[in-house]
Coordinates of C-alpha atoms and ligand atoms in Angstrom, one line a residue:
M1 CA -7.0 247.7 264.1
S2 CA -3.3 247.9 263.1
V3 CA -1.0 250.6 264.4
N4 CA 1.4 251.7 261.6
Q5 CA 2.3 255.3 262.5
V6 CA 2.7 256.6 266.0
M7 CA 3.3 260.1 267.3
V8 CA 4.7 261.0 270.8
I9 CA 4.0 264.5 272.0
G10 CA 6.6 266.1 274.2
A11 CA 10.3 265.6 273.7
G12 CA 11.3 265.6 277.3
Q13 CA 12.9 262.7 279.2
M14 CA 9.7 260.6 279.1
G15 CA 8.6 261.4 275.6
A16 CA 12.0 260.9 274.1
G17 CA 12.3 257.5 275.9
I18 CA 8.9 256.4 274.6
A19 CA 9.7 257.4 271.0
Q20 CA 13.0 255.5 271.3
V21 CA 11.3 252.3 272.4
F22 CA 8.8 252.5 269.5
A23 CA 11.5 253.0 266.9
Q24 CA 13.6 250.2 268.4
S25 CA 10.6 247.9 268.2
G26 CA 10.2 248.6 264.5
L27 CA 7.4 251.1 264.5
K28 CA 7.3 254.4 262.6
V29 CA 7.3 257.2 265.2
K30 CA 7.1 261.0 265.0
L31 CA 8.4 262.9 268.0
N32 CA 6.6 266.2 268.4
D33 CA 7.4 269.2 270.5
M34 CA 6.3 272.9 270.0
N35 CA 9.8 274.0 270.9
E36 CA 12.4 273.3 268.2
E37 CA 15.3 273.3 270.7
A38 CA 13.6 270.8 272.9
L39 CA 12.8 268.6 269.9
N40 CA 16.4 268.6 268.7
K41 CA 17.6 267.8 272.2
G42 CA 15.1 264.9 272.3
I43 CA 16.2 263.5 268.9
T44 CA 19.9 263.9 269.7
G45 CA 19.4 262.2 273.0
I46 CA 17.7 259.2 271.4
E47 CA 20.5 258.9 268.7
K48 CA 23.2 259.0 271.4
R49 CA 21.4 256.3 273.6
L50 CA 21.0 254.1 270.5
Q51 CA 24.7 254.4 269.8
R52 CA 25.5 253.4 273.4
V53 CA 23.3 250.3 273.0
V54 CA 25.2 249.4 269.8
D55 CA 28.6 250.0 271.6
K56 CA 27.5 247.5 274.3
G57 CA 26.7 245.0 271.6
K58 CA 23.0 244.9 272.4
L59 CA 21.9 246.3 269.1
T60 CA 23.4 245.8 265.6
A61 CA 24.4 248.6 263.4
D62 CA 21.6 247.6 261.0
E63 CA 19.0 247.7 263.8
Q64 CA 20.3 251.1 264.8
A65 CA 20.1 252.4 261.2
K66 CA 16.5 251.1 261.0
A67 CA 15.5 252.7 264.3
N68 CA 16.9 256.0 263.2
E69 CA 15.1 255.7 259.9
L70 CA 11.8 255.0 261.6
L71 CA 12.1 258.1 263.9
S72 CA 11.4 261.6 262.8
G73 CA 10.8 264.9 264.5
T74 CA 8.2 267.6 264.0
T75 CA 7.0 270.8 265.6
D76 CA 3.7 270.7 263.8
L77 CA 0.9 268.9 265.6
N78 CA -1.0 268.6 262.2
D79 CA 1.5 265.9 261.3
A80 CA -0.7 263.6 263.5
S81 CA -3.2 263.5 260.6
D82 CA -1.9 260.1 259.5
C83 CA -1.3 258.6 263.0
D84 CA -3.1 255.5 264.3
L85 CA -1.8 256.1 267.9
V86 CA -0.7 259.3 269.6
I87 CA 0.9 259.3 273.1
E88 CA 0.9 262.5 274.9
A89 CA 3.8 263.2 277.3
V90 CA 3.6 266.9 278.0
V91 CA 3.8 268.8 281.3
E92 CA 1.5 267.4 284.1
N93 CA -1.1 270.2 283.8
M94 CA -4.7 269.4 283.1
D95 CA -5.3 272.6 281.0
V96 CA -2.3 271.9 278.8
K97 CA -3.3 268.2 278.4
T98 CA -7.0 268.9 277.6
K99 CA -5.9 271.5 274.9
V100 CA -3.6 268.9 273.3
F101 CA -6.3 266.2 273.4
Q102 CA -8.9 268.6 271.9
S103 CA -6.5 269.5 269.0
L104 CA -5.6 265.8 268.5
D105 CA -9.3 265.0 268.3
E106 CA -9.7 267.4 265.4
I107 CA -6.4 266.4 263.6
T108 CA -6.2 262.6 263.9
P109 CA -8.2 260.1 261.8
A110 CA -11.4 258.8 263.4
H111 CA -10.0 255.4 264.2
A112 CA -6.9 256.8 266.1
I113 CA -6.3 256.0 269.7
L114 CA -5.2 258.9 272.0
A115 CA -3.1 257.9 275.0
S116 CA -1.7 259.9 277.8
N117 CA 1.5 259.1 279.7
T118 CA 0.2 261.1 282.7
S119 CA 1.5 259.8 286.1
S120 CA -1.5 260.9 288.0
L121 CA -4.1 263.0 286.2
P122 CA -7.6 261.4 285.6
I123 CA -7.8 259.8 282.2
T124 CA -11.6 259.9 282.5
E125 CA -11.5 263.8 282.6
I126 CA -9.1 263.9 279.6
A127 CA -11.3 261.5 277.6
A128 CA -14.4 263.6 278.3
V129 CA -13.0 266.6 276.4
T130 CA -12.8 264.6 273.2
K131 CA -15.5 263.3 270.9
R132 CA -14.0 259.8 271.0
P133 CA -13.8 259.1 274.8
S134 CA -13.9 255.3 274.2
Q135 CA -10.6 255.6 272.3
V136 CA -8.8 257.4 275.1
I137 CA -6.5 255.5 277.5
G138 CA -3.6 255.9 279.8
M139 CA -0.1 254.4 279.0
H140 CA 2.1 255.2 282.0
F141 CA 5.7 254.4 281.2
M142 CA 8.3 254.3 284.0
N143 CA 11.6 256.3 284.1
P144 CA 14.1 255.5 282.5
V145 CA 11.7 254.3 279.8
P146 CA 14.1 252.2 277.7
V147 CA 15.1 250.2 280.8
M148 CA 11.9 249.7 282.9
K149 CA 9.7 246.9 281.9
L150 CA 6.3 248.1 283.3
V151 CA 3.6 250.0 281.5
E152 CA 0.5 250.7 283.5
I153 CA -2.5 250.8 281.2
I154 CA -5.2 252.9 282.7
R155 CA -8.8 252.4 281.7
A156 CA -10.9 255.5 281.9
I157 CA -14.5 254.8 282.7
Q158 CA -15.3 255.4 279.0
T159 CA -12.4 253.3 277.5
S160 CA -13.7 250.5 275.2
D161 CA -12.4 246.9 275.5
E162 CA -11.2 247.1 271.9
T163 CA -9.0 250.2 272.7
Y164 CA -7.6 248.4 275.8
Q165 CA -6.8 245.3 273.7
V166 CA -4.9 247.3 271.0
I167 CA -2.8 249.0 273.7
E168 CA -2.1 245.8 275.6
E169 CA -0.9 244.1 272.4
M170 CA 1.1 247.2 271.5
T171 CA 2.8 247.2 274.9
K172 CA 3.8 243.6 274.5
K173 CA 5.2 244.5 271.0
L174 CA 7.4 247.1 272.8
N175 CA 8.7 244.2 274.9
K176 CA 7.1 245.7 278.0
A177 CA 4.9 244.2 280.6
P178 CA 1.3 245.6 280.6
V179 CA -0.7 245.9 283.9
E180 CA -4.3 246.9 283.7
V181 CA -5.4 249.4 286.2
N182 CA -8.5 251.5 286.9
D183 CA -8.6 255.3 286.8
L184 CA -8.2 256.2 290.5
P185 CA -5.8 258.8 291.9
G186 CA -2.1 257.7 291.5
F187 CA -3.3 254.6 289.6
A188 CA -1.3 251.7 291.1
A189 CA 2.4 252.5 290.7
N190 CA 2.4 256.0 292.2
R191 CA -0.2 255.2 294.9
I192 CA 2.2 252.7 296.3
L193 CA 5.6 254.3 295.5
M194 CA 4.9 257.9 296.5
P195 CA 3.7 257.2 300.1
M196 CA 6.8 255.2 300.5
I197 CA 9.0 258.0 299.3
N198 CA 7.0 260.5 301.5
E199 CA 7.4 258.3 304.5
A200 CA 11.2 258.1 303.9
I201 CA 11.2 261.9 303.9
F202 CA 9.2 261.9 307.2
A203 CA 11.9 259.5 308.6
V204 CA 14.6 262.1 307.8
H205 CA 12.4 265.0 309.0
E206 CA 11.7 263.4 312.3
G207 CA 15.4 262.5 312.9
V208 CA 14.9 258.7 312.7
A209 CA 17.9 258.3 310.4
S210 CA 20.1 260.3 308.0
V211 CA 19.3 260.5 304.2
E212 CA 22.1 258.0 303.4
D213 CA 21.0 255.6 306.1
V214 CA 17.3 255.7 305.1
D215 CA 18.5 254.8 301.5
T216 CA 20.8 252.1 302.8
V217 CA 17.9 250.5 304.8
M218 CA 15.8 250.1 301.6
K219 CA 18.7 249.1 299.3
L220 CA 20.3 246.5 301.5
G221 CA 17.3 245.6 303.6
M222 CA 14.8 245.3 300.8
N223 CA 16.9 245.0 297.7
H224 CA 15.6 248.1 296.0
P225 CA 18.0 249.2 293.2
M226 CA 17.9 252.8 294.5
G227 CA 17.1 254.1 298.0
P228 CA 13.8 256.1 298.2
L229 CA 15.5 259.5 298.6
T230 CA 17.9 258.8 295.6
L231 CA 14.8 257.8 293.7
A232 CA 12.9 260.9 294.8
D233 CA 15.8 263.1 293.5
F234 CA 15.8 261.1 290.2
I235 CA 12.0 261.5 289.7
G236 CA 12.1 265.2 290.8
L237 CA 10.9 266.4 294.2
D238 CA 8.3 268.7 292.5
T239 CA 6.8 265.7 290.8
C240 CA 6.8 263.7 294.0
L241 CA 5.0 266.6 295.8
Y242 CA 2.5 267.0 293.0
I243 CA 1.6 263.4 293.0
M244 CA 1.2 263.3 296.9
E245 CA -1.1 266.3 296.5
V246 CA -3.2 264.4 293.9
L247 CA -3.5 261.5 296.3
H248 CA -4.3 263.8 299.2
D249 CA -7.0 265.7 297.3
G250 CA -8.3 262.7 295.5
F251 CA -8.9 260.5 298.6
G252 CA -9.1 263.2 301.3
D253 CA -7.2 260.9 303.6
S254 CA -4.5 262.3 305.9
K255 CA -2.2 259.4 305.3
Y256 CA -1.3 261.0 302.0
R257 CA -0.3 264.4 303.5
P258 CA 2.9 265.5 301.9
C259 CA 5.8 265.8 304.4
P260 CA 6.6 269.5 305.3
L261 CA 10.3 268.8 304.5
L262 CA 9.3 267.9 300.9
R263 CA 7.3 271.1 300.6
Q264 CA 10.3 273.1 301.9
Y265 CA 12.7 271.5 299.5
V266 CA 10.4 272.3 296.5
K267 CA 10.0 275.9 297.7
A268 CA 13.8 276.2 297.9
G269 CA 14.1 275.1 294.3
W270 CA 15.9 271.9 295.5
L271 CA 14.1 269.7 293.0
G272 CA 16.6 266.8 292.9
K273 CA 19.0 265.7 290.1
K274 CA 17.6 268.1 287.5
S275 CA 18.3 271.2 289.6
G276 CA 21.7 270.1 290.9
R277 CA 20.4 269.7 294.5
G278 CA 17.8 267.6 296.3
F279 CA 18.5 265.2 299.2
Y280 CA 21.9 264.8 297.5
S281 CA 24.1 267.3 295.7
Y282 CA 24.8 266.8 292.0
E283 CA 27.2 269.6 291.3
Ligands
3HC1 N1 18.2 255.9 279.9 C1 18.5 254.7 279.3 N2 19.1 253.7 279.8 C2 19.6 253.9 281.1 C3 19.4 255.1 281.8 C4 18.6 256.1 281.2 N3 18.4 257.2 281.8 N4 19.9 254.9 283.1 C5 20.5 253.7 283.1 N5 20.3 253.1 281.9 C6 20.7 251.7 281.6 C7 22.2 251.6 281.5 O1 22.7 251.9 280.3 C8 22.4 250.1 281.8 O2 22.2 249.3 280.6 P1 22.9 247.9 280.4 O3 22.4 247.0 281.4 O4 22.4 247.6 279.0 O5 24.4 248.2 280.5 C9 21.2 249.8 282.8 O6 20.3 250.8 282.6 C10 21.7 249.8 284.2 O7 22.3 251.0 284.4 P2 23.6 251.2 285.4 O8 24.4 250.0 285.4 O9 24.2 252.5 285.0 O10 23.0 251.6 286.8 P3 22.1 250.7 287.7 O11 22.3 249.3 287.6 O12 22.1 251.4 289.0 O13 20.6 250.9 287.1 C11 18.5 252.1 287.1 C12 20.1 252.2 286.9 C13 18.0 251.2 286.0 C14 18.0 253.5 286.9 C15 18.3 251.5 288.5 O14 18.9 252.2 289.5 C16 16.8 251.4 288.8 O15 16.1 250.5 288.4 N6 16.3 252.4 289.6 C17 14.9 252.5 290.0 C18 14.2 253.2 288.9 C19 12.7 253.4 289.2 O16 12.2 253.0 290.2 N7 12.0 253.9 288.2 C20 10.6 254.2 288.4 C21 10.5 255.6 288.8 S1 8.8 256.0 289.1 C22 8.2 256.5 287.7 O17 8.8 256.5 286.6 C23 6.7 256.9 287.7 C24 6.6 258.4 287.5 O18 5.2 258.6 287.3 C25 7.0 259.2 288.7

């Protein structure tokens, strides 16, 4: 099966990043969002980032023009009717995602593969609401998408080998590194990353060290590009809490209990970079 036309659903940070990577890799991609303002923001953001890459001399003006040409925006989900691959990157809410997948199942051609960029919701459950469960798969990109090399490819229990192979090939075409994982809570990336972030928050909560010092330990001691609390602010504290809850509920193991301080910050609306305050201030 060849993939000629792609659609990305959701023009937020992840969706726009994914669409950019497809366009830069020479694939026709439609970015979809129900909200026109969000869509325009997503498209403008991609155009600006492409310009920045050109300014740095890492993309030619011709390549930039080609990427812009391959990218289009739409608020109409029915425009997925000619797509071979659709990647959903909407809000992390199972009801919303299942509705999107049910609609896509009706709209897209029978051969199309439907992928989700979910960071932690079960692909098996999403696949089960469609009439093509063997063609449903997870493609978990990392933030910031244009920079991070990894894509976790999550096989639902129903995913066929053929679907997996098409997506693995596609990931390599995007110049990303695929890693095959099974559909268990948090997959691999967040199962490892989030308990580390949660433990860093416990260290602050229990007075082991300050926010800055916990970050310094991991940056200078382990060569992490960002300390865990800076990274938590970057990801969003609400997202971190949500994923810890998925791990806690999914495994029923107390080692995944979210730190009370994380809950408190989320209740206060201190969600990290996006809200102007988290473990650090971004005023
Ligand atoms: N979008 C596009 N490009 C970006 C970017 C963004 N948001 N942020 C930074 N970049 C680019 C810069 O333009 C620069 O490009 P260049 O090398 O071509 O000049 C390059 O990334 C490095 O940026 P900077 O020099 O400004 O800053 P750093 O060297 O500190 O790198 C970083 C920034 C790449 C974000 C680095 O700090 C890092 O790797 N942090 C860790 C990120 C991480 O762990 N991500 C995974 C999060 S978990 C996740 O996504 C899973 C989810 O389910 C929760």
